[in-house]
XYZ file of C-alpha atoms in Angstrom:
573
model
C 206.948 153.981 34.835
C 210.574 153.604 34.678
C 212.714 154.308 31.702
C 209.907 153.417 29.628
C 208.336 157.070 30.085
C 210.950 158.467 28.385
C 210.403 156.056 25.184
C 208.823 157.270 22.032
C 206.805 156.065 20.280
C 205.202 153.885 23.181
C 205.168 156.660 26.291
C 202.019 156.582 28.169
C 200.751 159.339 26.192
C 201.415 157.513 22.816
C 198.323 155.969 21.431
C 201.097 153.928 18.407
C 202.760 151.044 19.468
C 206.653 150.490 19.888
C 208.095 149.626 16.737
C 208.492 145.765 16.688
C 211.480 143.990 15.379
C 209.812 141.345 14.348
C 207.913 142.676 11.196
C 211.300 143.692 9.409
C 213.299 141.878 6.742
C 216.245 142.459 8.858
C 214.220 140.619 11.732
C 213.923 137.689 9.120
C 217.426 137.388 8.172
C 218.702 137.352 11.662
C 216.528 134.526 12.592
C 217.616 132.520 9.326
C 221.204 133.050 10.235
C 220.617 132.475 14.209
C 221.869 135.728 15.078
C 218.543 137.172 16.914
C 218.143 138.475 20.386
C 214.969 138.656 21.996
C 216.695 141.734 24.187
C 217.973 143.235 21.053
C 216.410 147.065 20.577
C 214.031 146.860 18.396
C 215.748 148.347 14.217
C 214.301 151.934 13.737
C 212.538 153.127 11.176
C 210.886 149.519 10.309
C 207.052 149.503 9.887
C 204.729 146.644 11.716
C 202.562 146.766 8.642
C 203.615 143.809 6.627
C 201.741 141.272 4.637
C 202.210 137.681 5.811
C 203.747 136.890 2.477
C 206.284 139.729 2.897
C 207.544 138.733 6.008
C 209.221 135.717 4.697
C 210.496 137.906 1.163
C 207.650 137.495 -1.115
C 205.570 139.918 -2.695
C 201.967 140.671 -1.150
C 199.420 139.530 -3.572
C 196.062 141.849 -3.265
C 193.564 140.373 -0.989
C 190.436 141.269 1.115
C 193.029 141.144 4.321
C 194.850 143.951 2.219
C 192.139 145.996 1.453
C 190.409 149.123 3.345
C 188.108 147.708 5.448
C 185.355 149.662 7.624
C 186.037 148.539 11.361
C 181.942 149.761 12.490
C 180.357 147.765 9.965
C 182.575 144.718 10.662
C 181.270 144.694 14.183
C 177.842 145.569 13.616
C 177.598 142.593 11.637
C 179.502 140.644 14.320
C 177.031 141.779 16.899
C 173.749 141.154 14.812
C 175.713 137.527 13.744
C 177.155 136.013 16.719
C 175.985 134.398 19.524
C 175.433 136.317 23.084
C 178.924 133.996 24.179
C 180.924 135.795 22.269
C 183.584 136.942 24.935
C 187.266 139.160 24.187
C 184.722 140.968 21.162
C 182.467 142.325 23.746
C 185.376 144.054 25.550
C 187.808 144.673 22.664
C 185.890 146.690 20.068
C 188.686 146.054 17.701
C 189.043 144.353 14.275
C 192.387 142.969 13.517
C 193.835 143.003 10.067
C 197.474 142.467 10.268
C 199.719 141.285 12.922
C 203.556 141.159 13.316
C 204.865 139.875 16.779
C 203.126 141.700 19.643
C 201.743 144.594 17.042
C 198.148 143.971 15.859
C 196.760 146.814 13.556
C 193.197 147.396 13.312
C 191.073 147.867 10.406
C 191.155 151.688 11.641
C 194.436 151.728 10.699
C 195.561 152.082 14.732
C 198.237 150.098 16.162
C 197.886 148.161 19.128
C 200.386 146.050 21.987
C 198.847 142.628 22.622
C 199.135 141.119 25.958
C 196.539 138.563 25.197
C 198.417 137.396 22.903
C 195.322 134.400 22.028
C 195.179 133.582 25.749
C 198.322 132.451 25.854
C 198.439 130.572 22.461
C 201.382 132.993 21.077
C 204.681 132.254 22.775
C 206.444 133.763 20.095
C 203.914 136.287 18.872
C 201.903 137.221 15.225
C 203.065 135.521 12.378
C 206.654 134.468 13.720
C 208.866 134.348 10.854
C 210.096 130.536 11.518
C 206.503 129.528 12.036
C 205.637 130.897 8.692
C 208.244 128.993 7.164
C 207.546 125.645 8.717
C 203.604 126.511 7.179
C 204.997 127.051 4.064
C 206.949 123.832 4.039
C 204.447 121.740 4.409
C 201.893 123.606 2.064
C 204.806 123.756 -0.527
C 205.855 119.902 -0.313
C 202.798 118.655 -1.162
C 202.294 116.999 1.955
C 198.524 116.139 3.198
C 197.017 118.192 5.431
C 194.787 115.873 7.422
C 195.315 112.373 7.680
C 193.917 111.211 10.947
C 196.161 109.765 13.275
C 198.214 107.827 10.257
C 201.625 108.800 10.941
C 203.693 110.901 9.049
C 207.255 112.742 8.463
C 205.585 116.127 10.140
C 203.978 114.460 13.328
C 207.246 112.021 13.737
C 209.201 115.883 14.036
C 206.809 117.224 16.353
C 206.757 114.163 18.704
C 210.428 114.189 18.626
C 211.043 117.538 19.264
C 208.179 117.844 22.334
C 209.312 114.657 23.494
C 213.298 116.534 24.017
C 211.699 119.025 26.348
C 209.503 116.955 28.494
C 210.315 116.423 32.394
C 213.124 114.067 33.353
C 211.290 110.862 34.544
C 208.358 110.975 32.106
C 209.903 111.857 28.570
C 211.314 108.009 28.526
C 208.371 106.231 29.689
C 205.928 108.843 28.097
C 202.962 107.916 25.397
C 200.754 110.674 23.629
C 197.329 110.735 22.460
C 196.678 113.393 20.001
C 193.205 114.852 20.563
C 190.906 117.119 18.842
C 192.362 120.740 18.190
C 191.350 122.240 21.874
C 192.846 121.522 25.145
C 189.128 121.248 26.485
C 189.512 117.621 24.440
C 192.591 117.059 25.606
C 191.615 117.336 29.425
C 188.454 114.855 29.044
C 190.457 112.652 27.277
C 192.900 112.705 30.471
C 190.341 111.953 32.767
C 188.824 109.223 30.765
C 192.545 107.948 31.311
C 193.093 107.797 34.695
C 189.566 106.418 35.018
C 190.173 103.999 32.701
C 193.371 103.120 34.569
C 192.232 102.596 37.903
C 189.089 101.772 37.524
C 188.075 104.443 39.611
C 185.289 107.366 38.685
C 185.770 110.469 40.948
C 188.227 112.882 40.585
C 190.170 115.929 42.881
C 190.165 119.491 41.854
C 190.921 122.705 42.945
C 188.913 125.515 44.242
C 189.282 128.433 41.196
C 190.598 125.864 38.961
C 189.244 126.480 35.049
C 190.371 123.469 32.604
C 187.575 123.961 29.245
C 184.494 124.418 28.415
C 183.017 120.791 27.444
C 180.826 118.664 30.648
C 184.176 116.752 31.962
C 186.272 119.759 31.887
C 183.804 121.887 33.478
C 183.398 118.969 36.262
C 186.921 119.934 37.711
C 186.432 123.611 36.925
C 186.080 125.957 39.792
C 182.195 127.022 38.915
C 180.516 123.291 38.517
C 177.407 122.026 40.045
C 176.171 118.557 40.869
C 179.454 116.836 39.944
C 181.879 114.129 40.901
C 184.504 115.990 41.886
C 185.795 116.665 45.781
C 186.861 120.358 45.641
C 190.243 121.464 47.377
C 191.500 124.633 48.678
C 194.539 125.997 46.407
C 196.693 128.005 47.998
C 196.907 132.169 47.774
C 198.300 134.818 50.306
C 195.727 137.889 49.415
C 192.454 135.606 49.679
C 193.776 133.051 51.551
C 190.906 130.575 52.516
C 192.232 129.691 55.774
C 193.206 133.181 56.472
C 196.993 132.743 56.967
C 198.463 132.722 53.200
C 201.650 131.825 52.366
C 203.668 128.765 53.934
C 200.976 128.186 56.720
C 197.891 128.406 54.333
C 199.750 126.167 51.854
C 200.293 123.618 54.888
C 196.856 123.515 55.983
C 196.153 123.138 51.929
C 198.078 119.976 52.053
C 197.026 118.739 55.377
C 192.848 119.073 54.547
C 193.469 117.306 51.030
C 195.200 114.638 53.294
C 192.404 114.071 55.853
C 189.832 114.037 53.260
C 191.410 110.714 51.504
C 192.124 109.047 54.642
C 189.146 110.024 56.768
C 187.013 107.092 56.175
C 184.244 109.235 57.264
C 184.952 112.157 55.096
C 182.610 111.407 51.953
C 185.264 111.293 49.469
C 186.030 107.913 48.497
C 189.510 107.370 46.636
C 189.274 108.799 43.131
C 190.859 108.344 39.872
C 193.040 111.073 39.157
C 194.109 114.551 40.896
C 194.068 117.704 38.501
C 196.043 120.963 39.516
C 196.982 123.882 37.180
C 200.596 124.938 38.467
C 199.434 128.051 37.989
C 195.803 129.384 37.863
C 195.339 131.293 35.305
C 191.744 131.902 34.805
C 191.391 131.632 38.410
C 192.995 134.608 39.179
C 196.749 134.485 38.098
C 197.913 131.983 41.346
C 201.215 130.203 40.911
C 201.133 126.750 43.224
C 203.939 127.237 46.064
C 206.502 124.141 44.813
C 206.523 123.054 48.180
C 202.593 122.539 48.286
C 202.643 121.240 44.755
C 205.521 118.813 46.045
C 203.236 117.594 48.668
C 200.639 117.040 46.380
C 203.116 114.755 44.310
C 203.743 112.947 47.358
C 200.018 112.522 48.757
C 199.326 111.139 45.304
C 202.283 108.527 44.534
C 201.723 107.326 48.215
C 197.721 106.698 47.730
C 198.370 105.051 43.856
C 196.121 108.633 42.215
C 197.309 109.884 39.119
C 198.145 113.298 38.902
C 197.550 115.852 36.209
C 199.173 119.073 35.632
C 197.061 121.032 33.342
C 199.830 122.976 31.460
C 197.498 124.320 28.653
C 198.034 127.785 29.347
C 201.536 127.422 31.802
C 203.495 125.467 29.043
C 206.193 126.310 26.289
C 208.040 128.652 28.836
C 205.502 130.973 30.213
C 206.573 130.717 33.910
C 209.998 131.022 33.165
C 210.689 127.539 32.753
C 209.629 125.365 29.718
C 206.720 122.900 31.843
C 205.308 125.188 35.336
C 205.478 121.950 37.040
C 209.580 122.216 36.702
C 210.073 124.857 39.080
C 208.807 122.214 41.736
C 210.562 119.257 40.730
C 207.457 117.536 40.359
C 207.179 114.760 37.413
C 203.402 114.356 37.067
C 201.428 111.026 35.780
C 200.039 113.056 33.160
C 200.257 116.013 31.648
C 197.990 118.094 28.874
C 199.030 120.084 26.513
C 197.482 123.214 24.011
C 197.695 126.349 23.090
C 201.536 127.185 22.655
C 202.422 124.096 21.339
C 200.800 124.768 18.076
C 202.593 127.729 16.915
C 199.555 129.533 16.905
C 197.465 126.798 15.557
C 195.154 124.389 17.171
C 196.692 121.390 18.494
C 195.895 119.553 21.670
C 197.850 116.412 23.513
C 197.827 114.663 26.325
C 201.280 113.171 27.189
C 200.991 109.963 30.239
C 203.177 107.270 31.524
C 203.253 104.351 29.731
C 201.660 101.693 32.280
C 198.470 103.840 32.246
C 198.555 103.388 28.785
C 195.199 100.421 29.188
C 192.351 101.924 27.094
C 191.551 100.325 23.830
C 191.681 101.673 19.993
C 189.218 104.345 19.953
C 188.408 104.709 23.583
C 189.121 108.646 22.463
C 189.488 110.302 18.960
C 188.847 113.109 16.698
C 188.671 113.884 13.318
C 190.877 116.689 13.419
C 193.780 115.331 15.594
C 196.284 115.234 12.525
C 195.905 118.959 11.928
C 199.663 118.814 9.885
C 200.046 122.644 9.940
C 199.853 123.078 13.286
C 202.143 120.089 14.174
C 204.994 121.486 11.881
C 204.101 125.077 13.550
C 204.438 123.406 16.845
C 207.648 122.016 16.114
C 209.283 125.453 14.670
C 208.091 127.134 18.073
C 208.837 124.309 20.726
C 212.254 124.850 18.932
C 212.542 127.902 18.800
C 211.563 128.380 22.466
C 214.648 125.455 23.711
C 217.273 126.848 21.525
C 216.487 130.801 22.100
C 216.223 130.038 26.287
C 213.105 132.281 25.686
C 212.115 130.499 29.109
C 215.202 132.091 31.110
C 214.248 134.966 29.506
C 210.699 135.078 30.362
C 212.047 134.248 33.844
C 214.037 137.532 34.020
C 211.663 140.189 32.163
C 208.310 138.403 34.194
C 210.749 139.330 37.557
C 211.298 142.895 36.790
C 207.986 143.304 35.457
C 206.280 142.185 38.736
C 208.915 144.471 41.043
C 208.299 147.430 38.724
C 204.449 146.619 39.387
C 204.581 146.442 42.995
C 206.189 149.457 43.142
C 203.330 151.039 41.327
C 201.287 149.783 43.765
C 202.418 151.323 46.770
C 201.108 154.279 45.239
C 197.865 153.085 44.297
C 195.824 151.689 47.023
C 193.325 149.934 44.579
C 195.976 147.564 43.805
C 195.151 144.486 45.840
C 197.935 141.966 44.995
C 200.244 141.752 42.100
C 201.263 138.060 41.685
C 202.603 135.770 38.764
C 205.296 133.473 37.844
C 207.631 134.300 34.238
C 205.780 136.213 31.884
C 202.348 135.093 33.353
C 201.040 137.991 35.340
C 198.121 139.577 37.354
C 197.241 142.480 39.290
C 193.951 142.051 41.723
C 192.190 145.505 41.487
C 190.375 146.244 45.135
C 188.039 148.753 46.084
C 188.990 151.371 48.929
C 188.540 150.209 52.533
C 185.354 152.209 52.792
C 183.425 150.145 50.218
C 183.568 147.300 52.110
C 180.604 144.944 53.471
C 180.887 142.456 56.563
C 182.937 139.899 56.604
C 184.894 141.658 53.899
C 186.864 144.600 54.412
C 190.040 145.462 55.592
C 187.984 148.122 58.027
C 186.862 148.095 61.617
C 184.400 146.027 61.610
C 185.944 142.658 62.058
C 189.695 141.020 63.207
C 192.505 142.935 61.475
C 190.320 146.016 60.951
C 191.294 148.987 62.531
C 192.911 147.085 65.461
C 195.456 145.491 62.782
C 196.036 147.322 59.711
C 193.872 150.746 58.526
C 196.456 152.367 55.878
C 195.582 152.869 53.052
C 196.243 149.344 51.012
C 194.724 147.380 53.580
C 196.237 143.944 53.771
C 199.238 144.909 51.521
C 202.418 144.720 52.525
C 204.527 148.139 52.315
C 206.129 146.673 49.298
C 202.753 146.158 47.741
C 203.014 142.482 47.243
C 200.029 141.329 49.147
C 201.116 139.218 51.199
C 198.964 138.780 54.362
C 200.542 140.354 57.730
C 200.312 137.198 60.120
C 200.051 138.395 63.652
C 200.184 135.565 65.020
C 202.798 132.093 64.691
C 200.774 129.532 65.965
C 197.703 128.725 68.709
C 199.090 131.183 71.691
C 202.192 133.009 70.509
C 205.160 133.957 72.699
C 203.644 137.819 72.962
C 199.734 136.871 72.957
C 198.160 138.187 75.768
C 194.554 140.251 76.170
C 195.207 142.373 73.300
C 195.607 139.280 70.578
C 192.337 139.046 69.312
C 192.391 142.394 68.623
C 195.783 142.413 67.188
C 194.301 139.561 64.507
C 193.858 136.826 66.521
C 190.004 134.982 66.676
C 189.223 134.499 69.937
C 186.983 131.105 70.442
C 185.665 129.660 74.086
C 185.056 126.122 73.307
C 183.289 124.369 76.395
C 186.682 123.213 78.451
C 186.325 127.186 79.343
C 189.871 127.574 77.538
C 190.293 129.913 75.159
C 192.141 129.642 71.965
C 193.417 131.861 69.663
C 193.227 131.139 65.631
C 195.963 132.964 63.568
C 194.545 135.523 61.121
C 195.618 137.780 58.356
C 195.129 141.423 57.740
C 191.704 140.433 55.768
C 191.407 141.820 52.032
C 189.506 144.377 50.298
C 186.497 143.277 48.165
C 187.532 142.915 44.494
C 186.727 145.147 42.053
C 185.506 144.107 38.586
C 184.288 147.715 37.063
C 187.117 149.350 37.730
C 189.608 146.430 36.284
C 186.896 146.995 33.406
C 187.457 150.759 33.279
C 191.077 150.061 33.439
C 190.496 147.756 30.308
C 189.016 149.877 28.353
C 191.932 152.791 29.338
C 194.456 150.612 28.331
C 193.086 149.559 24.976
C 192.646 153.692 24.339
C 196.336 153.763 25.109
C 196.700 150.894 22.674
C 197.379 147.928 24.797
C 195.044 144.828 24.692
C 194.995 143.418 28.325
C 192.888 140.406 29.360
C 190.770 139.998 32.462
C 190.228 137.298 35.002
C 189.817 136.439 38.672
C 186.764 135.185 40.675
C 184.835 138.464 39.884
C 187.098 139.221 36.461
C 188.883 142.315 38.504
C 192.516 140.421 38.057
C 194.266 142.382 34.891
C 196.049 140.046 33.182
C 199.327 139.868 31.009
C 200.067 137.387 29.298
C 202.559 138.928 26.253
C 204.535 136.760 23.668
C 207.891 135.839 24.996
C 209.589 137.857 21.965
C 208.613 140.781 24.001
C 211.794 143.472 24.228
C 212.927 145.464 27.045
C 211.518 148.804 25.163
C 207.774 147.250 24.965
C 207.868 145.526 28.279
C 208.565 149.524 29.229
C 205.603 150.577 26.989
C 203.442 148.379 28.457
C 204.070 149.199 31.932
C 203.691 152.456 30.940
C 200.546 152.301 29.391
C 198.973 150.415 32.294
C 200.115 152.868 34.674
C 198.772 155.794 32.786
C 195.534 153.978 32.524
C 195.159 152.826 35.968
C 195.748 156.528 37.976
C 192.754 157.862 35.210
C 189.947 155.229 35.831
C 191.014 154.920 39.868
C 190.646 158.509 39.293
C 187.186 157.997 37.564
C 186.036 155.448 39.667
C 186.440 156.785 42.852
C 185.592 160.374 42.043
């Protein structure tokens, strides 16, 4: 695609990575000095293949992490080891022994782009020079390394320096409870807040929402069962529940979330808190309109329910600004924290205003919630990140990235939607119109089949965003006449004899999970780790370090191509 063909190494027929900038000494002296660009070309001629210690200008000691190691035996052992949850090992045969910035070499000696990079934990990539340093600060001064929640010189930096790039409106009233080392803890402690604070127990979600792995999280996760939680729709265009998408879906979003707390009749009584991802990432890769996510703010504040923006994932400038829930306006109650603000390390907070600060000592703790490396990592990145504008920059690659996309997909009719926010971004994989059952295809078989839409692409628009094709504005449009229904209007007799007419999209293709696998496993044979995700995991996902340069943001666009026409090719025959 692009330019980016054109760039060796890292062409679509390149199996080596670009050459990253960040694994050379020059790399490390320009970020001493200030100097670096994160749209600098990468220096020529610098290998990937460092040794932690020789990032930073030491000499690399021998070690087992230096040493040949055999890649098959590593993961036979893994396999015969590990439990059947193992997940990323089962669909990235790899075994990592160095890393530098978005490189990651395997112990086959092959070089690999990582748009994983740890689910979103790396905001400035492998082994960051200035992370490094902060590490070695700490381990060199002697410091301890776990001390509880005593505090300390390290954890007085960090809270300062996260503190400077909270929200307007909550950084001066804000409080912080430092949890254990995964934001799983850090979103049960967050609920045990709110319903601590208003003395409340239930709790609003999302539908496709996914906040951790331990019972409370999994409660306001999209997949629970037998919980307290009242479910909401969350807005999308492609798969839009209400079948309008965009500004009207959003609406009627906002308007059922409304009826259900003041319905007295509707089952949901008023609950403690209100937790929303500002954008799904797990879910499918689904930024939250800022108008609907406004609205949510206000339906909240108005009813006295705390809201919570999960910004585990979103946080530390992914979306293109430093907190997702900025490009809204919206100041939430509370918000939790992971992931990126360790600097690759675990760390986990949850940051709240300070009147629902009411539980008592110990109402939640950890033993490992004064991990001292990973604050002082933390610190060096949320730094880092602020003085860089790695944000504005994430905001300005993630753009082009997602047009450059989009164009690809007018040419390949298996791409559903491509959709993301920053340097957070997913492409829904469909299957052809054919494939599809009742109720599900884009074919002739229901509204918006062949009466609407039949091109190829289904319900995409010609500029292969996605967005649904809405037929109709409202109830009986200005043009509706005998032909609406079949134009994409639903055509219902209700027992008045009149007949009304409910607006409907183009409807989408059904997803398609083995070829996003296929396309997996092409990529990471063109040497680009990709992630997967989605309701039926057939959403590719990139989610790349925010060091990423124009020259492997071209690679990697490349490589995705490449791999995308040869299993479409594959899986359609």
């Amino acid at each position: 695609m692009g330019s980016g063909a054109a760039v060796a190494p890292g062409g679509s027929g390149d199996t080596r990575a670009p050459v990253d900038p960040v694994g050379s000494e020059d790399f490390v002296g320009r970020v001493r000095s200030g100097s670096y660009s994160p749209t600098a070309a990468p220096p020529a001629a610098q290998s990937t293949v460092h040794s932690v210690t020789h990032s930073v200008g030491r000499s690399a000691a021998p070690s087992a992490l230096t040493q040949p190691a055999s890649q098959e035996g590593i993961l036979r052992r893994q396999a015969a080891r590990e439990s059947a949850a193992r997940t990323y090992a089962r669909a990235l045969p790899i075994v990592p022994v160095r890393a530098r910035g978005m490189t990651i070499e395997g112990a086959d000696g092959r070089r690999y782009l990582d748009c994983l990079s740890g689910a979103g934990t790396l905001a400035l990539g492998h082994n960051h020079p200035v992370v490094l340093e902060a590490i070695r600060k700490v381990l060199d001064s002697g410091a301890p390394l776990h001390i509880l929640d005593l505090a300390t010189p390290v954890k007085d930096a960090f809270t300062t320096e996260l503190f400077s790039t909270l929200p307007r409106g909550l950084a001066e009233r804000a409080r912080i409870q430092f949890c254990g080392p995964a934001g799983t803890d850090a979103v049960e402690a967050a609920l045990k807040l709110v319903r601590a604070a208003t003395g409340r127990d239930g709790m609003l979600a999302f539908t496709g929402a996914y906040h951790g792995m331990t019972a409370g999280a999994l409660e306001v996760s999209g997949g629970a069962r037998d919980v307290r939680v009242a479910r909401l729709p969350y807005p999308q265009d492609y798969r839009c529940p209400f079948g309008l998408g965009g500004s009207r879906g959003a609406e009627l979003s906002a308007r059922w979330t409304e009826s259900l707390l003041d319905d007295t009749k509707s089952g949901v009584p008023a609950p403690a808190g209100m937790i929303v991802e500002p954008v799904q990432g797990e879910g499918g890769v689904f930024p939250a309109p800022d108008a609907w996510l406004r609205r949510m703010r206000d339906i909240t504040e108005a009813r006295g329910i705390p809201l919570i923006a999960d910004e585990v994932q979103t946080g530390v400038g992914r979306t293109g600004a430093f907190w997702a829930v900025e490009h809204s306006g919206v100041v939430p109650d509370v918000m939790v924290l992971s992931k990126a603000i360790g600097g690759s390390l675990p760390l986990a907070v949850v940051i709240y205003r300070d009147d629902l600060d009411v539980w008592p000592p110990g109402a939640h703790a950890g033993t490992f919630r004064g991990n001292q490396l990973a604050m002082a990592a933390g610190a060096a990145t949320l730094a880092y990140v602020r003085e860089n504008g790695l944000a504005e920059r994430a905001a300005t690659l993630g753009a082009r990235m997602i047009t450059q996309l989009r164009s690809l997909a007018v040419a390949h009719p298996c791409i559903g939607e491509v959709r993301g926010r920053g340097l957070m971004i997913g492409v829904e994989l469909v299957e052809p119109e054919e494939w599809g059952g009742p109720g599900e295809s884009g074919g002739s078989s229901g509204p918006g089949g062949s009466g609407g839409e039949s091109k190829p692409g289904g319900s995409r628009r010609p500029d292969g965003s996605g967005a649904p094709v809405e037929s109709v504005v409202s109830g009986v449009s200005a043009g509706a006449s005998g032909e609406a229904g079949a134009a994409g209007a639903v055509e219902i007799s209700g027992t008045s004899g009149v007949t009304d007419r409910l607006p409907t999209a183009t409807r989408p293709r059904p997803p398609a999970p083995q070829l996003a696998a296929a396309v997996q496993r092409e990529c990471l044979r063109r040497g680009l780790i990709v992630e997967l995700g989605g309701r039926h995991s057939s959403v590719v996902r990139l989610l790349p370090p925010l060091t990423i340069t124009d020259e492997q943001a071209a690679a990697v666009l490349d490589r995705l191509a490449d791999a995308l026409t040869t299993a479409a090719r594959a899986h359609h025959g």
